[in-house]
Amino acid sequence: QLDAFPKHFLWGAASAAYQIEGGWNADGKGPSIWDHFTKIPGKTFKGTNGDVAVDHYHRYKEDIALMAEMGLKSYRFSVAWSRILPEGIGSVNQKGLQFYEDLIDELIKHNIEPVLTLYHWDIPQSLQDKYNGWESRQAIDDFDHYARILFDRFKDKVKYWVSFNEQNVFTALGYRWQAHPPNISDVKRMFESNHIINLANAKAINSFHELVPNGVIGPSFGYGPMYSFDCAPDNILAELNGEEFQNHWWLDVYVHGKYPKVTLKQLNRLGIAPTIKDGDMELLQSAKPDFLGVNYYHGGTVRANEIEHPLQIDEQDLEKDFQATDPYLMKPKEEQAQSPETRMFTNVSNPHLETTDWGWEIDPIGIRIALRRLQNRYDLPMMITENGLGAYDELGVDEKVEDDYRINYLSAHIKEIQKAITDGVEVIGYCAWSFTDLLSWLNGYQKRYGFVYIDRDEQDEKRLERIPKKSYYWYKNVIQTNGEE
Ligand code: BGP
């Protein structure tokens, strides 16, 4: 017998500014690093960008009406920093701020709890040009300044706040794999900027606790539980390493204000550990999130490496890894042993799991394992801030989208969350990714996640008709029955 979902469980859906808004230069918005990056030839699928996206900037009322009709309890969205401060600093663009105020008011009017993400990967391009963005400590203060503007303005309207979205993903893809902006491949610079982002996160959380006493804030982390390939003890050790390097490396800092020792020691050995200055660790320790946002898509499976604790990895080896690894999956393109920069484990495929059309493993039990491990180690309430299935949906001749595969996927994950709640884990909400179809960062508009289909018209890029899919009606019922379906 499973426990019921909590009475006020936040059944929701999530999005990010660049992926839905469009209006990339509307009403005084400045460019972000994504506006810049998607214009570099060859970087995204067929050169797709978010200039128009799904035009949510002009159609948010229509979208929120569909959310209300569905009975959504919460909606997670992100604010584009460069809409508020077109240059990242300086004077506020009142029209940009007003857009988010109108959006929030519209949500509240329909009894939908806003969940506001401060940073979903789009630092203003002018800060990138000016001082290399997250590589400069100036970004800590500038981010805090931006965050304080939002805290001040929305403190009485928004209770749930997310600081950074998937810091692990955007630092790795942006500074190591050249798959995201700022399009860099330099392991040392990746660890340096990651440390600076940790400091920015801590400083903003402290500001939040000073300015928004009735709200709660936490990061949204892209968590994938690590599995040992088998029960060989050296592979179990590799799992420990993988869990520490891929997950605790961030989460321990967020929650306990310290870097895990084994990974830090290995990074020091290799000369790629971040520069930690006086006062840094004190700042990290002073800020504690109120909850953890968990983005769950899939975990990772690992095996031991032949050499443990190498003293150096030469440039050629790093280059070989670079060529052989699929950055999104963090797995070798072919089944040959390649490993991430610490050489503490090797990522491999899991023979027990099927994959999506884009090769992402489908693993509902993994979400329960994730929640259990995170509860054990961090003991904070958790909100699933993303979970969903990217697929090639098709609009039938009858104008319907029969996305039973998505229903099966979401249903299986929700069931495992209920089991985790029955186990004793505190979960306060679930945001499916995503409400409408939207821009998949590198995969264009063909990889669809939404409950609402967006009919794109090549001739008329602003037509963008909204058509609820079968999963829309299914989720409506999930919400109505509080998870019973
Ligand atoms: C997460 C991001 C989301 C979203 C999702 C799906 O990592 O936080 O913004 O894009 O992944 O990713 P993709 O669009 O690459 O399939």
mmCIF file of N, CA, C and O and ligand atoms in Angstrom, residues 15-16 19 76 120-121 165-166 169 180 222 295 297 328 358 360 386 390 433 438-444 447 449, ligand 1:
data_model
loop_
_atom_site.group_PDB
_atom_site.id
_atom_site.type_symbol
_atom_site.label_atom_id
_atom_site.label_comp_id
_atom_site.label_asym_id
_atom_site.label_seq_id
_atom_site.Cartn_x
_atom_site.Cartn_y
_atom_site.Cartn_z
ATOM 1 N N SER A 15 9.960 25.365 -17.497
ATOM 2 C CA SER A 15 10.482 25.906 -18.754
ATOM 3 C C SER A 15 11.703 26.766 -18.436
ATOM 4 O O SER A 15 12.050 26.945 -17.279
ATOM 5 N N ALA A 16 12.316 27.305 -19.467
ATOM 6 C CA ALA A 16 13.413 28.263 -19.276
ATOM 7 C C ALA A 16 13.261 29.376 -20.302
ATOM 8 O O ALA A 16 12.809 29.129 -21.429
ATOM 9 N N GLN A 19 14.339 29.126 -23.970
ATOM 10 C CA GLN A 19 13.708 28.038 -24.713
ATOM 11 C C GLN A 19 12.265 28.315 -25.127
ATOM 12 O O GLN A 19 11.738 27.628 -25.990
ATOM 13 N N ARG A 76 7.172 26.459 -13.136
ATOM 14 C CA ARG A 76 8.562 26.896 -12.988
ATOM 15 C C ARG A 76 9.018 27.549 -14.292
ATOM 16 O O ARG A 76 8.894 26.953 -15.367
ATOM 17 N N HIS A 120 19.017 30.328 -15.716
ATOM 18 C CA HIS A 120 18.949 29.106 -16.532
ATOM 19 C C HIS A 120 19.848 29.331 -17.759
ATOM 20 O O HIS A 120 19.384 29.423 -18.888
ATOM 21 N N TRP A 121 21.127 29.551 -17.473
ATOM 22 C CA TRP A 121 22.205 29.465 -18.471
ATOM 23 C C TRP A 121 22.451 30.690 -19.352
ATOM 24 O O TRP A 121 23.253 30.627 -20.277
ATOM 25 N N ASN A 165 20.270 26.770 -12.302
ATOM 26 C CA ASN A 165 19.824 25.524 -12.916
ATOM 27 C C ASN A 165 21.010 24.717 -13.423
ATOM 28 O O ASN A 165 21.803 25.212 -14.236
ATOM 29 N N GLU A 166 21.123 23.503 -12.962
ATOM 30 C CA GLU A 166 22.095 22.520 -13.476
ATOM 31 C C GLU A 166 23.480 23.107 -13.704
ATOM 32 O O GLU A 166 24.001 23.100 -14.831
ATOM 33 N N VAL A 169 25.788 20.817 -15.441
ATOM 34 C CA VAL A 169 25.638 20.650 -16.891
ATOM 35 C C VAL A 169 26.215 21.849 -17.644
ATOM 36 O O VAL A 169 27.001 21.695 -18.582
ATOM 37 N N HIS A 180 28.099 24.151 -25.360
ATOM 38 C CA HIS A 180 27.281 25.283 -24.921
ATOM 39 C C HIS A 180 28.178 26.510 -24.900
ATOM 40 O O HIS A 180 29.400 26.388 -24.863
ATOM 41 N N GLY A 222 21.182 18.847 -11.719
ATOM 42 C CA GLY A 222 20.925 17.749 -12.651
ATOM 43 C C GLY A 222 21.514 16.478 -12.067
ATOM 44 O O GLY A 222 22.695 16.192 -12.250
ATOM 45 N N ASN A 295 16.631 17.850 -10.926
ATOM 46 C CA ASN A 295 16.271 17.573 -12.321
ATOM 47 C C ASN A 295 16.716 16.157 -12.604
ATOM 48 O O ASN A 295 17.904 15.836 -12.473
ATOM 49 N N TYR A 297 16.706 13.028 -15.337
ATOM 50 C CA TYR A 297 16.438 12.413 -16.641
ATOM 51 C C TYR A 297 16.967 10.975 -16.672
ATOM 52 O O TYR A 297 16.289 10.067 -17.070
ATOM 53 N N TYR A 328 26.758 15.045 -24.142
ATOM 54 C CA TYR A 328 25.436 15.013 -23.524
ATOM 55 C C TYR A 328 25.242 13.777 -22.679
ATOM 56 O O TYR A 328 24.682 13.815 -21.605
ATOM 57 N N TRP A 358 16.978 9.854 -28.493
ATOM 58 C CA TRP A 358 18.243 10.583 -28.428
ATOM 59 C C TRP A 358 19.282 9.856 -27.555
ATOM 60 O O TRP A 358 20.253 10.457 -27.114
ATOM 61 N N TRP A 360 19.054 8.704 -24.472
ATOM 62 C CA TRP A 360 19.029 8.893 -23.018
ATOM 63 C C TRP A 360 18.403 7.658 -22.379
ATOM 64 O O TRP A 360 17.319 7.223 -22.807
ATOM 65 N N GLU A 386 12.570 19.116 -12.780
ATOM 66 C CA GLU A 386 12.476 18.714 -14.192
ATOM 67 C C GLU A 386 12.463 17.195 -14.284
ATOM 68 O O GLU A 386 13.197 16.516 -13.556
ATOM 69 N N GLY A 390 11.900 13.518 -24.220
ATOM 70 C CA GLY A 390 12.034 14.181 -25.513
ATOM 71 C C GLY A 390 11.722 13.176 -26.608
ATOM 72 O O GLY A 390 12.308 12.091 -26.629
ATOM 73 N N TRP A 433 8.995 18.400 -17.338
ATOM 74 C CA TRP A 433 9.583 19.181 -18.411
ATOM 75 C C TRP A 433 8.922 18.703 -19.681
ATOM 76 O O TRP A 433 9.099 17.539 -20.033
ATOM 77 N N LEU A 438 9.123 23.252 -26.744
ATOM 78 C CA LEU A 438 10.000 24.422 -26.714
ATOM 79 C C LEU A 438 11.317 24.098 -27.410
ATOM 80 O O LEU A 438 11.480 23.008 -27.945
ATOM 81 N N LEU A 439 12.219 25.037 -27.370
ATOM 82 C CA LEU A 439 13.510 24.825 -28.029
ATOM 83 C C LEU A 439 14.380 23.888 -27.192
ATOM 84 O O LEU A 439 14.642 24.173 -26.035
ATOM 85 N N SER A 440 14.792 22.783 -27.786
ATOM 86 C CA SER A 440 15.781 21.941 -27.127
ATOM 87 C C SER A 440 17.136 22.552 -27.502
ATOM 88 O O SER A 440 17.425 22.730 -28.686
ATOM 89 N N TRP A 441 17.938 22.898 -26.498
ATOM 90 C CA TRP A 441 19.117 23.742 -26.702
ATOM 91 C C TRP A 441 19.866 23.463 -27.996
ATOM 92 O O TRP A 441 20.127 24.370 -28.781
ATOM 93 N N LEU A 442 20.230 22.190 -28.201
ATOM 94 C CA LEU A 442 21.047 21.876 -29.368
ATOM 95 C C LEU A 442 20.282 21.105 -30.431
ATOM 96 O O LEU A 442 20.775 20.884 -31.523
ATOM 97 N N ASN A 443 19.069 20.676 -30.081
ATOM 98 C CA ASN A 443 18.334 19.796 -30.994
ATOM 99 C C ASN A 443 17.187 20.471 -31.711
ATOM 100 O O ASN A 443 16.319 19.814 -32.291
ATOM 101 N N GLY A 444 17.133 21.770 -31.633
ATOM 102 C CA GLY A 444 16.094 22.490 -32.347
ATOM 103 C C GLY A 444 14.708 22.197 -31.803
ATOM 104 O O GLY A 444 14.548 21.829 -30.632
ATOM 105 N N LYS A 447 12.866 17.982 -31.091
ATOM 106 C CA LYS A 447 12.844 17.180 -29.870
ATOM 107 C C LYS A 447 11.809 17.805 -28.947
ATOM 108 O O LYS A 447 12.028 18.869 -28.380
ATOM 109 N N TYR A 449 9.020 17.948 -25.791
ATOM 110 C CA TYR A 449 8.806 17.495 -24.420
ATOM 111 C C TYR A 449 7.420 17.843 -23.866
ATOM 112 O O TYR A 449 7.048 17.398 -22.801
HETATM 113 C C1 BGP B 1 17.984 20.008 -18.869
HETATM 114 C C2 BGP B 1 17.792 21.495 -18.966
HETATM 115 C C3 BGP B 1 16.529 21.907 -19.655
HETATM 116 C C4 BGP B 1 16.112 21.024 -20.814
HETATM 117 C C5 BGP B 1 16.322 19.554 -20.558
HETATM 118 C C6 BGP B 1 16.184 18.703 -21.788
HETATM 119 O O1 BGP B 1 19.335 19.718 -18.741
HETATM 120 O O2 BGP B 1 17.799 22.072 -17.681
HETATM 121 O O3 BGP B 1 16.648 23.263 -19.991
HETATM 122 O O4 BGP B 1 16.560 21.462 -22.015
HETATM 123 O O5 BGP B 1 17.582 19.291 -19.985
HETATM 124 O O6 BGP B 1 17.335 18.787 -22.533
HETATM 125 P P1 BGP B 1 17.396 18.689 -24.103
HETATM 126 O O7 BGP B 1 16.587 19.835 -24.598
HETATM 127 O O8 BGP B 1 18.810 18.801 -24.452
HETATM 128 O O9 BGP B 1 16.807 17.392 -24.475
#
